[in-house]
Amino acid sequence: MVPPSRLRTLDIFRVGASGLLTRKLRASLSALGIAIGIASLVGVLGLSESSKSDLLDQISDLGTNLLQVTPGGGFGAGDAALPEESIGRMSRVGTVGEISFVSNVDANVYRNDYIPSGQTGGIAVFGSDEQLLDTLNGEIAHGKFLSDAALEYPAAVLGSVTAERLGIRDLTGNPRVLINDTWVEVIGILEPFALAPDLDRAAIIGHQAAIDYFDAEGNPATVYLRVDEEWIDETRNILPATADPETPEEVEVTRPSDLLEAQSAARSQFANLFLGLGAVALLVGGIGIANVMVIGVLERRGEIGLRRSIGATRSHIITQFLTEALVLSVAGGVAGVLIGVGVTAGYSATQGWRVIIPDLALWGGLGAAIAIGALAGIYPALRAARLSPTEALRYE
Amino acid sequence: MTVVGTPPGSHPSKPPALELRSVSKVYPGIPPVTALDSVDLTVAPGEIVAVVGPSGCGKSTMLHMMGTLDRASSGTILVDGLDTSNLSEKRLAAIRGRKIGFVFQRFFLLSGTTALDNVAGGLLYQGVTLSERRERASVALDRVGLGHRKRHVPSKMSGGERQRVAIARALVHEPSLILADEPTGNLDSKSSAAIVELLRRLHDEGSTIIVVTHNDEMADGLQRKVRLLDGQVQSDERRVA
């Protein structure tokens, strides 16, 4: 009995690779097609994730459990404010944690008394309490926030934009600002608030001081509250009636993180379009490989015949051509992933984004390359194997 | 016409290297073409045989039958005593790989591959490690007188050298039978003579060789000459050494 033909595992790869190495240019061009397709997929996924990194970081830093209660824009609502007692009522809801508010103060802020009264710089004045910073996860850039004592005396904390407009970079020299006709000491400057950008363009003073010095009514204009993550929707539903039992329909409850998430989703939508283009590039790359393989089989009929004459079975021939297609596509895939990651990292660096390469892009890219190689290789491989040895040997 | 008796120089204890028993090959068509018509031929181990005849006489078909590259329409072919008639494709591939060495008119060398690795390729489908393949290929190249050209690629070699590489590949696995199909068909007369000389020397060293050729002169130099005509054996002559 003659022992059956056998191709060692290592030789499978040697045979597949040698077929490609003798046709380097053609092999690298067809691998390039796959590389471009995979690179665009990885790049699009990587760039869209990285471009969202700032938003995602903000969302995770700030939490998604902040709700904001405002007197709504109901018909005829005008300059409505929430009832003063609404704070107390809302804070007694079991799922509500930290709570704070701002009240409107009808006043303008000036750097000094030489500024004409018309040039207000669009800076608002809000009264608030000492809980505001914690409730909003805000951060102090310089100085300190309103403390118990400061609530009653005219002292101001400036939002980031306000400080910039007034030209106050830090607290050296104990800067003061003029609010209406009263000189007020600046005790702190804030970092930007991600979830409450209104406050960046405001000067915040103590709630009681606002009433005492600037004739404010003191009704909450916006209430900020942190809610138990698991009961957000339920809490959201009962808040209007809690805040204003008489006219709950005029109370609006919003979730500031929704805005960030909507922004992030909008960027994803955009990425989907490019993902589609990347998929088309990949398909074209796959067709390129199939094309090269079909031509290769036609050109190499002599080689196929010879291999059959030195003992190769049909399955050895299939294995050989399938291996070639897979080596091509995997090489293209790996190159594509590297290019995609490189592009993402490079562009993110220029934009100051954190580099995020989703696993889906990495493994999906390689997986797609392997799948395409197998698909592109199977038909030419079967054709090669179907050739009878005598037929194959007739050509060169 | 059947050869009777034991040819000189053969080993009576061993089975014939090749035996065709009333082998016919009919290619279907209208009308069907009978390329081989009930051919009988026995080649003993150690023989060198030329199969000659004009174009279209069935030489190529006979070579394909002898090499199990194609199946006969009827009749039996035994390679080294093994009946190949009912074997699967897989088994036939194994017989080709282990028992037969092929030499083709057009060499069929892999262009980007060195002489050594081309010859080593003859052992590729026998599960032999690369280092052993190369070792044996090196010995085979020495045998055909190309010991100094092992690292050369075919494109840097003359036609005669290429054919010698192909012959080394055909004998690297020590086959029972070497089948050469017009081995000098692509060569000038000087190279041809060298190839014939090489085949004769390999025969002297014990190889069993069948050369299919239309070159009568070359056939006359060999020990036994089988003439085909219209798919039948017309004559089978042995030269007295």
mmCIF file with all atom_site columns, N, CA, C and O in Angstrom, chain A residues 47-62:
data_model
loop_
_atom_site.group_PDB
_atom_site.id
_atom_site.type_symbol
_atom_site.label_atom_id
_atom_site.label_alt_id
_atom_site.label_comp_id
_atom_site.label_asym_id
_atom_site.label_entity_id
_atom_site.label_seq_id
_atom_site.pdbx_PDB_ins_code
_atom_site.Cartn_x
_atom_site.Cartn_y
_atom_site.Cartn_z
_atom_site.occupancy
_atom_site.B_iso_or_equiv
_atom_site.pdbx_formal_charge
_atom_site.auth_seq_id
_atom_site.auth_comp_id
_atom_site.auth_asym_id
_atom_site.auth_atom_id
_atom_site.pdbx_PDB_model_num
ATOM 1  N N  . LEU A 1 47 ? -11.902 57.395 14.490 1.00 0.00 ? 47 LEU A N  1
ATOM 2  C CA . LEU A 1 47 ? -12.018 58.858 14.534 1.00 0.00 ? 47 LEU A CA 1
ATOM 3  C C  . LEU A 1 47 ? -13.354 59.280 15.127 1.00 0.00 ? 47 LEU A C  1
ATOM 4  O O  . LEU A 1 47 ? -13.418 60.242 15.882 1.00 0.00 ? 47 LEU A O  1
ATOM 5  N N  . SER A 1 48 ? -14.427 58.547 14.786 1.00 0.00 ? 48 SER A N  1
ATOM 6  C CA . SER A 1 48 ? -15.715 58.996 15.310 1.00 0.00 ? 48 SER A CA 1
ATOM 7  C C  . SER A 1 48 ? -15.758 58.783 16.819 1.00 0.00 ? 48 SER A C  1
ATOM 8  O O  . SER A 1 48 ? -16.277 59.610 17.549 1.00 0.00 ? 48 SER A O  1
ATOM 9  N N  . GLU A 1 49 ? -15.165 57.682 17.298 1.00 0.00 ? 49 GLU A N  1
ATOM 10 C CA . GLU A 1 49 ? -15.139 57.465 18.747 1.00 0.00 ? 49 GLU A CA 1
ATOM 11 C C  . GLU A 1 49 ? -14.231 58.494 19.421 1.00 0.00 ? 49 GLU A C  1
ATOM 12 O O  . GLU A 1 49 ? -14.567 59.054 20.453 1.00 0.00 ? 49 GLU A O  1
ATOM 13 N N  . SER A 1 50 ? -13.056 58.716 18.812 1.00 0.00 ? 50 SER A N  1
ATOM 14 C CA . SER A 1 50 ? -12.116 59.646 19.428 1.00 0.00 ? 50 SER A CA 1
ATOM 15 C C  . SER A 1 50 ? -12.683 61.062 19.451 1.00 0.00 ? 50 SER A C  1
ATOM 16 O O  . SER A 1 50 ? -12.481 61.800 20.406 1.00 0.00 ? 50 SER A O  1
ATOM 17 N N  . SER A 1 51 ? -13.415 61.418 18.370 1.00 0.00 ? 51 SER A N  1
ATOM 18 C CA . SER A 1 51 ? -13.955 62.769 18.322 1.00 0.00 ? 51 SER A CA 1
ATOM 19 C C  . SER A 1 51 ? -15.047 62.948 19.377 1.00 0.00 ? 51 SER A C  1
ATOM 20 O O  . SER A 1 51 ? -15.333 64.051 19.799 1.00 0.00 ? 51 SER A O  1
ATOM 21 N N  . LYS A 1 52 ? -15.628 61.826 19.785 1.00 0.00 ? 52 LYS A N  1
ATOM 22 C CA . LYS A 1 52 ? -16.642 61.922 20.828 1.00 0.00 ? 52 LYS A CA 1
ATOM 23 C C  . LYS A 1 52 ? -16.023 61.837 22.211 1.00 0.00 ? 52 LYS A C  1
ATOM 24 O O  . LYS A 1 52 ? -16.722 61.932 23.204 1.00 0.00 ? 52 LYS A O  1
ATOM 25 N N  . SER A 1 53 ? -14.710 61.600 22.264 1.00 0.00 ? 53 SER A N  1
ATOM 26 C CA . SER A 1 53 ? -14.105 61.327 23.560 1.00 0.00 ? 53 SER A CA 1
ATOM 27 C C  . SER A 1 53 ? -14.338 62.479 24.536 1.00 0.00 ? 53 SER A C  1
ATOM 28 O O  . SER A 1 53 ? -14.611 62.243 25.702 1.00 0.00 ? 53 SER A O  1
ATOM 29 N N  . ASP A 1 54 ? -14.276 63.733 24.031 1.00 0.00 ? 54 ASP A N  1
ATOM 30 C CA . ASP A 1 54 ? -14.510 64.852 24.951 1.00 0.00 ? 54 ASP A CA 1
ATOM 31 C C  . ASP A 1 54 ? -15.929 64.815 25.501 1.00 0.00 ? 54 ASP A C  1
ATOM 32 O O  . ASP A 1 54 ? -16.156 64.983 26.695 1.00 0.00 ? 54 ASP A O  1
ATOM 33 N N  . LEU A 1 55 ? -16.881 64.563 24.608 1.00 0.00 ? 55 LEU A N  1
ATOM 34 C CA . LEU A 1 55 ? -18.278 64.499 25.055 1.00 0.00 ? 55 LEU A CA 1
ATOM 35 C C  . LEU A 1 55 ? -18.490 63.343 26.019 1.00 0.00 ? 55 LEU A C  1
ATOM 36 O O  . LEU A 1 55 ? -19.126 63.481 27.062 1.00 0.00 ? 55 LEU A O  1
ATOM 37 N N  . LEU A 1 56 ? -17.932 62.173 25.645 1.00 0.00 ? 56 LEU A N  1
ATOM 38 C CA . LEU A 1 56 ? -18.131 60.995 26.482 1.00 0.00 ? 56 LEU A CA 1
ATOM 39 C C  . LEU A 1 56 ? -17.491 61.200 27.853 1.00 0.00 ? 56 LEU A C  1
ATOM 40 O O  . LEU A 1 56 ? -18.058 60.821 28.878 1.00 0.00 ? 56 LEU A O  1
ATOM 41 N N  . ASP A 1 57 ? -16.313 61.837 27.837 1.00 0.00 ? 57 ASP A N  1
ATOM 42 C CA . ASP A 1 57 ? -15.649 62.109 29.110 1.00 0.00 ? 57 ASP A CA 1
ATOM 43 C C  . ASP A 1 57 ? -16.504 63.030 29.962 1.00 0.00 ? 57 ASP A C  1
ATOM 44 O O  . ASP A 1 57 ? -16.673 62.811 31.162 1.00 0.00 ? 57 ASP A O  1
ATOM 45 N N  . GLN A 1 58 ? -17.069 64.068 29.318 1.00 0.00 ? 58 GLN A N  1
ATOM 46 C CA . GLN A 1 58 ? -17.913 64.996 30.067 1.00 0.00 ? 58 GLN A CA 1
ATOM 47 C C  . GLN A 1 58 ? -19.112 64.260 30.646 1.00 0.00 ? 58 GLN A C  1
ATOM 48 O O  . GLN A 1 58 ? -19.448 64.423 31.812 1.00 0.00 ? 58 GLN A O  1
ATOM 49 N N  . ILE A 1 59 ? -19.728 63.439 29.797 1.00 0.00 ? 59 ILE A N  1
ATOM 50 C CA . ILE A 1 59 ? -20.918 62.742 30.266 1.00 0.00 ? 59 ILE A CA 1
ATOM 51 C C  . ILE A 1 59 ? -20.574 61.883 31.468 1.00 0.00 ? 59 ILE A C  1
ATOM 52 O O  . ILE A 1 59 ? -21.284 61.882 32.479 1.00 0.00 ? 59 ILE A O  1
ATOM 53 N N  . SER A 1 60 ? -19.438 61.158 31.365 1.00 0.00 ? 60 SER A N  1
ATOM 54 C CA . SER A 1 60 ? -19.155 60.259 32.473 1.00 0.00 ? 60 SER A CA 1
ATOM 55 C C  . SER A 1 60 ? -18.682 61.049 33.698 1.00 0.00 ? 60 SER A C  1
ATOM 56 O O  . SER A 1 60 ? -18.937 60.653 34.827 1.00 0.00 ? 60 SER A O  1
ATOM 57 N N  . ASP A 1 61 ? -18.008 62.184 33.484 1.00 0.00 ? 61 ASP A N  1
ATOM 58 C CA . ASP A 1 61 ? -17.598 63.012 34.625 1.00 0.00 ? 61 ASP A CA 1
ATOM 59 C C  . ASP A 1 61 ? -18.801 63.598 35.337 1.00 0.00 ? 61 ASP A C  1
ATOM 60 O O  . ASP A 1 61 ? -18.864 63.626 36.561 1.00 0.00 ? 61 ASP A O  1
ATOM 61 N N  . LEU A 1 62 ? -19.718 64.104 34.538 1.00 0.00 ? 62 LEU A N  1
ATOM 62 C CA . LEU A 1 62 ? -20.806 64.887 35.125 1.00 0.00 ? 62 LEU A CA 1
ATOM 63 C C  . LEU A 1 62 ? -21.952 64.016 35.558 1.00 0.00 ? 62 LEU A C  1
ATOM 64 O O  . LEU A 1 62 ? -22.760 64.420 36.384 1.00 0.00 ? 62 LEU A O  1
#
